Amino acid sequence: MSADSIGLAVAQFAPAASVASNLEAIGTLAGRAAARGARVVLFPEYSSYFIDPFDASLADNAESVDGPFVSALVGLARTHGLTIAAGLLERADDGARVRNTVVAVDGTGVLATYRKLHLYDAFGQRESDWVQPGEITDPETFVVDGMRFALMTCYDLRFPEVSRVLADAGADVVLTAADWVRGPLKEHHWRTLLQARAIENTFFVAAADHPPPLGVGNSLVVDPQGVVIAGVGTGTDVAVAHLDRDAIGRVRRVNPALKLRRFRVVPA
C-alpha cells in the first residue's frame, strides 16, 4: 500500500437476530480487513440486530449509542487498529419505535453518528411503522489519515440532496451502510445510484450491504469518477480499496462541478 493511500474495506455479512453472533461475525471480518491493509471498515445497516420481517423484538434489542454493542465495536477497533462504521439499532424517544443509526468508532470511542433520514416506505415496505426518522442536523464527519469521512444509510441513496450536503461538509468519502432489498432491477439501481453519487459529488463512495437472499450483496467502493475499485460479490467477505488521497483534487481540477453549480440544498 502506498504512503499516499488509505485502506478502506467494505464488509458484507447477514446480521441475525442475535447481538452476540453479529459481534462475532464483525470481529472476524474486522480482523480480515485489518490483515489486508484496511484502516477503515464499513459494515451494513442493522449490524447490531436484524430480523425479517420486523417485529417487536426490534425495540427489545435496541441500545443507546453508549451501550454494549458500540462499546464492543470500540474494543474491536482498538484491537485491530481500525476505524469501524456499522449499523446500530438505537433506542428511540417515542418508546415504541427504534432509530436506524450508523456509528463510527475508533479505539478511543465514538467519532460520528448518523440517523437514517429517509425511511424505506417503498417497494411494498413500511420501515416507518417500526423506525423513527432521524432529525435534520449538521453532518458529523471524522478524519482518518488525512481524509474526511461522512455517513449515510441505504434508502438515502435515492435522495441526492443527502450526499450533496455531505460534500458541502467537506467529505472526501461517504460510507453507506445498507440493507438493499432484492427485487426487479434492484441490483441495477444499487450500482447506478452509488456511482451517480460519486460522480456528481466527485468523492469516494463506499457501501456495505446484506448478501442474498435478502440483500443484493455487491458491497463496493467507487472512486470520484464513478469507477468501481473494489467489491465483494454475493458472499460473506471483505473487499479492500486503497484510496488515493490526491484523486479528488485531480478530478475536481478537470471537472469542477461543485464550484459551478447554481443551487444549494435547503431542508424541506
PDB file of N, CA and C in Angstrom, residues 75-120:
ATOM      1  N   GLY A  75     -13.904  -1.724  21.304  1.00  0.00           N
ATOM      2  CA  GLY A  75     -12.891  -2.704  21.665  1.00  0.00           C
ATOM      3  C   GLY A  75     -12.281  -3.375  20.446  1.00  0.00           C
ATOM      4  N   LEU A  76     -13.116  -3.736  19.457  1.00  0.00           N
ATOM      5  CA  LEU A  76     -12.609  -4.339  18.235  1.00  0.00           C
ATOM      6  C   LEU A  76     -11.747  -3.349  17.446  1.00  0.00           C
ATOM      7  N   ALA A  77     -12.170  -2.095  17.405  1.00  0.00           N
ATOM      8  CA  ALA A  77     -11.383  -1.078  16.715  1.00  0.00           C
ATOM      9  C   ALA A  77     -10.010  -0.928  17.366  1.00  0.00           C
ATOM     10  N   ARG A  78      -9.987  -0.955  18.698  1.00  0.00           N
ATOM     11  CA  ARG A  78      -8.712  -0.840  19.415  1.00  0.00           C
ATOM     12  C   ARG A  78      -7.830  -2.057  19.148  1.00  0.00           C
ATOM     13  N   THR A  79      -8.419  -3.234  19.181  1.00  0.00           N
ATOM     14  CA  THR A  79      -7.653  -4.467  18.966  1.00  0.00           C
ATOM     15  C   THR A  79      -7.010  -4.507  17.580  1.00  0.00           C
ATOM     16  N   HIS A  80      -7.762  -4.087  16.573  1.00  0.00           N
ATOM     17  CA  HIS A  80      -7.298  -4.227  15.189  1.00  0.00           C
ATOM     18  C   HIS A  80      -6.716  -2.941  14.601  1.00  0.00           C
ATOM     19  N   GLY A  81      -6.682  -1.860  15.376  1.00  0.00           N
ATOM     20  CA  GLY A  81      -6.152  -0.603  14.868  1.00  0.00           C
ATOM     21  C   GLY A  81      -6.973  -0.019  13.742  1.00  0.00           C
ATOM     22  N   LEU A  82      -8.297  -0.115  13.873  1.00  0.00           N
ATOM     23  CA  LEU A  82      -9.223   0.295  12.822  1.00  0.00           C
ATOM     24  C   LEU A  82     -10.141   1.423  13.264  1.00  0.00           C
ATOM     25  N   THR A  83     -10.735   2.080  12.286  1.00  0.00           N
ATOM     26  CA  THR A  83     -11.965   2.834  12.488  1.00  0.00           C
ATOM     27  C   THR A  83     -13.090   1.989  11.895  1.00  0.00           C
ATOM     28  N   ILE A  84     -14.146   1.764  12.673  1.00  0.00           N
ATOM     29  CA  ILE A  84     -15.237   0.883  12.276  1.00  0.00           C
ATOM     30  C   ILE A  84     -16.536   1.683  12.194  1.00  0.00           C
ATOM     31  N   ALA A  85     -17.266   1.525  11.092  1.00  0.00           N
ATOM     32  CA  ALA A  85     -18.612   2.084  10.960  1.00  0.00           C
ATOM     33  C   ALA A  85     -19.584   0.933  10.791  1.00  0.00           C
ATOM     34  N   ALA A  86     -20.691   0.968  11.532  1.00  0.00           N
ATOM     35  CA  ALA A  86     -21.655  -0.142  11.493  1.00  0.00           C
ATOM     36  C   ALA A  86     -23.035   0.335  11.888  1.00  0.00           C
ATOM     37  N   GLY A  87     -24.050  -0.375  11.386  1.00  0.00           N
ATOM     38  CA  GLY A  87     -25.429  -0.048  11.713  1.00  0.00           C
ATOM     39  C   GLY A  87     -25.798  -0.468  13.118  1.00  0.00           C
ATOM     40  N   LEU A  88     -26.468   0.412  13.826  1.00  0.00           N
ATOM     41  CA  LEU A  88     -26.905   0.194  15.205  1.00  0.00           C
ATOM     42  C   LEU A  88     -28.419   0.333  15.284  1.00  0.00           C
ATOM     43  N   LEU A  89     -29.070  -0.613  15.946  1.00  0.00           N
ATOM     44  CA  LEU A  89     -30.476  -0.491  16.302  1.00  0.00           C
ATOM     45  C   LEU A  89     -30.528   0.317  17.598  1.00  0.00           C
ATOM     46  N   GLU A  90     -30.871   1.593  17.475  1.00  0.00           N
ATOM     47  CA  GLU A  90     -30.794   2.521  18.613  1.00  0.00           C
ATOM     48  C   GLU A  90     -32.172   2.764  19.212  1.00  0.00           C
ATOM     49  N   ARG A  91     -32.226   2.906  20.518  1.00  0.00           N
ATOM     50  CA  ARG A  91     -33.487   3.254  21.168  1.00  0.00           C
ATOM     51  C   ARG A  91     -33.976   4.606  20.677  1.00  0.00           C
ATOM     52  N   ALA A  92     -35.276   4.681  20.409  1.00  0.00           N
ATOM     53  CA  ALA A  92     -35.895   5.942  20.014  1.00  0.00           C
ATOM     54  C   ALA A  92     -36.549   6.590  21.235  1.00  0.00           C
ATOM     55  N   ASP A  93     -37.042   7.797  21.039  1.00  0.00           N
ATOM     56  CA  ASP A  93     -37.593   8.530  22.177  1.00  0.00           C
ATOM     57  C   ASP A  93     -39.106   8.440  22.276  1.00  0.00           C
ATOM     58  N   ASP A  94     -39.733   7.638  21.375  1.00  0.00           N
ATOM     59  CA  ASP A  94     -41.187   7.529  21.480  1.00  0.00           C
ATOM     60  C   ASP A  94     -41.627   6.224  22.148  1.00  0.00           C
ATOM     61  N   GLY A  95     -40.649   5.395  22.544  1.00  0.00           N
ATOM     62  CA  GLY A  95     -40.959   4.198  23.321  1.00  0.00           C
ATOM     63  C   GLY A  95     -41.395   2.999  22.519  1.00  0.00           C
ATOM     64  N   ALA A  96     -41.884   3.201  21.293  1.00  0.00           N
ATOM     65  CA  ALA A  96     -42.410   2.091  20.504  1.00  0.00           C
ATOM     66  C   ALA A  96     -41.512   1.733  19.339  1.00  0.00           C
ATOM     67  N   ARG A  97     -40.960   2.754  18.686  1.00  0.00           N
ATOM     68  CA  ARG A  97     -40.110   2.514  17.525  1.00  0.00           C
ATOM     69  C   ARG A  97     -38.629   2.585  17.914  1.00  0.00           C
ATOM     70  N   VAL A  98     -37.764   2.409  16.921  1.00  0.00           N
ATOM     71  CA  VAL A  98     -36.321   2.463  17.131  1.00  0.00           C
ATOM     72  C   VAL A  98     -35.735   3.485  16.169  1.00  0.00           C
ATOM     73  N   ARG A  99     -34.453   3.748  16.327  1.00  0.00           N
ATOM     74  CA  ARG A  99     -33.712   4.567  15.376  1.00  0.00           C
ATOM     75  C   ARG A  99     -32.814   3.654  14.547  1.00  0.00           C
ATOM     76  N   ASN A 100     -32.757   3.916  13.266  1.00  0.00           N
ATOM     77  CA  ASN A 100     -31.856   3.221  12.358  1.00  0.00           C
ATOM     78  C   ASN A 100     -30.604   4.088  12.262  1.00  0.00           C
ATOM     79  N   THR A 101     -29.572   3.722  13.004  1.00  0.00           N
ATOM     80  CA  THR A 101     -28.412   4.578  13.223  1.00  0.00           C
ATOM     81  C   THR A 101     -27.152   3.906  12.709  1.00  0.00           C
ATOM     82  N   VAL A 102     -26.223   4.707  12.224  1.00  0.00           N
ATOM     83  CA  VAL A 102     -24.878   4.236  11.906  1.00  0.00           C
ATOM     84  C   VAL A 102     -23.917   4.959  12.832  1.00  0.00           C
ATOM     85  N   VAL A 103     -23.009   4.211  13.435  1.00  0.00           N
ATOM     86  CA  VAL A 103     -21.987   4.802  14.297  1.00  0.00           C
ATOM     87  C   VAL A 103     -20.624   4.541  13.686  1.00  0.00           C
ATOM     88  N   ALA A 104     -19.722   5.485  13.868  1.00  0.00           N
ATOM     89  CA  ALA A 104     -18.321   5.304  13.511  1.00  0.00           C
ATOM     90  C   ALA A 104     -17.499   5.435  14.787  1.00  0.00           C
ATOM     91  N   VAL A 105     -16.617   4.474  15.012  1.00  0.00           N
ATOM     92  CA  VAL A 105     -15.813   4.454  16.232  1.00  0.00           C
ATOM     93  C   VAL A 105     -14.366   4.135  15.884  1.00  0.00           C
ATOM     94  N   ASP A 106     -13.464   4.559  16.764  1.00  0.00           N
ATOM     95  CA  ASP A 106     -12.113   4.023  16.764  1.00  0.00           C
ATOM     96  C   ASP A 106     -11.817   3.521  18.170  1.00  0.00           C
ATOM     97  N   GLY A 107     -10.586   3.237  18.465  1.00  0.00           N
ATOM     98  CA  GLY A 107     -10.261   2.668  19.760  1.00  0.00           C
ATOM     99  C   GLY A 107     -10.443   3.603  20.930  1.00  0.00           C
ATOM    100  N   THR A 108     -10.713   4.888  20.656  1.00  0.00           N
ATOM    101  CA  THR A 108     -10.920   5.854  21.736  1.00  0.00           C
ATOM    102  C   THR A 108     -12.394   6.099  22.034  1.00  0.00           C
ATOM    103  N   GLY A 109     -13.291   5.715  21.113  1.00  0.00           N
ATOM    104  CA  GLY A 109     -14.716   5.953  21.338  1.00  0.00           C
ATOM    105  C   GLY A 109     -15.443   6.320  20.060  1.00  0.00           C
ATOM    106  N   VAL A 110     -16.623   6.915  20.218  1.00  0.00           N
ATOM    107  CA  VAL A 110     -17.486   7.263  19.086  1.00  0.00           C
ATOM    108  C   VAL A 110     -16.974   8.521  18.396  1.00  0.00           C
ATOM    109  N   LEU A 111     -16.860   8.440  17.066  1.00  0.00           N
ATOM    110  CA  LEU A 111     -16.403   9.568  16.255  1.00  0.00           C
ATOM    111  C   LEU A 111     -17.552  10.314  15.594  1.00  0.00           C
ATOM    112  N   ALA A 112     -18.603   9.587  15.201  1.00  0.00           N
ATOM    113  CA  ALA A 112     -19.727  10.210  14.499  1.00  0.00           C
ATOM    114  C   ALA A 112     -20.919   9.278  14.552  1.00  0.00           C
ATOM    115  N   THR A 113     -22.106   9.866  14.453  1.00  0.00           N
ATOM    116  CA  THR A 113     -23.337   9.092  14.334  1.00  0.00           C
ATOM    117  C   THR A 113     -24.176   9.669  13.196  1.00  0.00           C
ATOM    118  N   TYR A 114     -24.997   8.817  12.611  1.00  0.00           N
ATOM    119  CA  TYR A 114     -25.918   9.237  11.566  1.00  0.00           C
ATOM    120  C   TYR A 114     -27.212   8.460  11.731  1.00  0.00           C
ATOM    121  N   ARG A 115     -28.326   9.160  11.788  1.00  0.00           N
ATOM    122  CA  ARG A 115     -29.641   8.525  11.923  1.00  0.00           C
ATOM    123  C   ARG A 115     -30.388   8.669  10.603  1.00  0.00           C
ATOM    124  N   LYS A 116     -30.802   7.547  10.067  1.00  0.00           N
ATOM    125  CA  LYS A 116     -31.386   7.485   8.724  1.00  0.00           C
ATOM    126  C   LYS A 116     -32.499   8.508   8.556  1.00  0.00           C
ATOM    127  N   LEU A 117     -32.399   9.321   7.512  1.00  0.00           N
ATOM    128  CA  LEU A 117     -33.352  10.401   7.293  1.00  0.00           C
ATOM    129  C   LEU A 117     -34.582   9.939   6.520  1.00  0.00           C
ATOM    130  N   HIS A 118     -34.375   9.191   5.455  1.00  0.00           N
ATOM    131  CA  HIS A 118     -35.471   8.757   4.588  1.00  0.00           C
ATOM    132  C   HIS A 118     -35.758   7.281   4.850  1.00  0.00           C
ATOM    133  N   LEU A 119     -36.924   7.011   5.365  1.00  0.00           N
ATOM    134  CA  LEU A 119     -37.271   5.632   5.716  1.00  0.00           C
ATOM    135  C   LEU A 119     -37.852   4.904   4.510  1.00  0.00           C
ATOM    136  N   TYR A 120     -37.676   3.605   4.507  1.00  0.00           N
ATOM    137  CA  TYR A 120     -37.978   2.769   3.347  1.00  0.00           C
ATOM    138  C   TYR A 120     -39.465   2.422   3.296  1.00  0.00           C
TER     139      TYR A 120
END
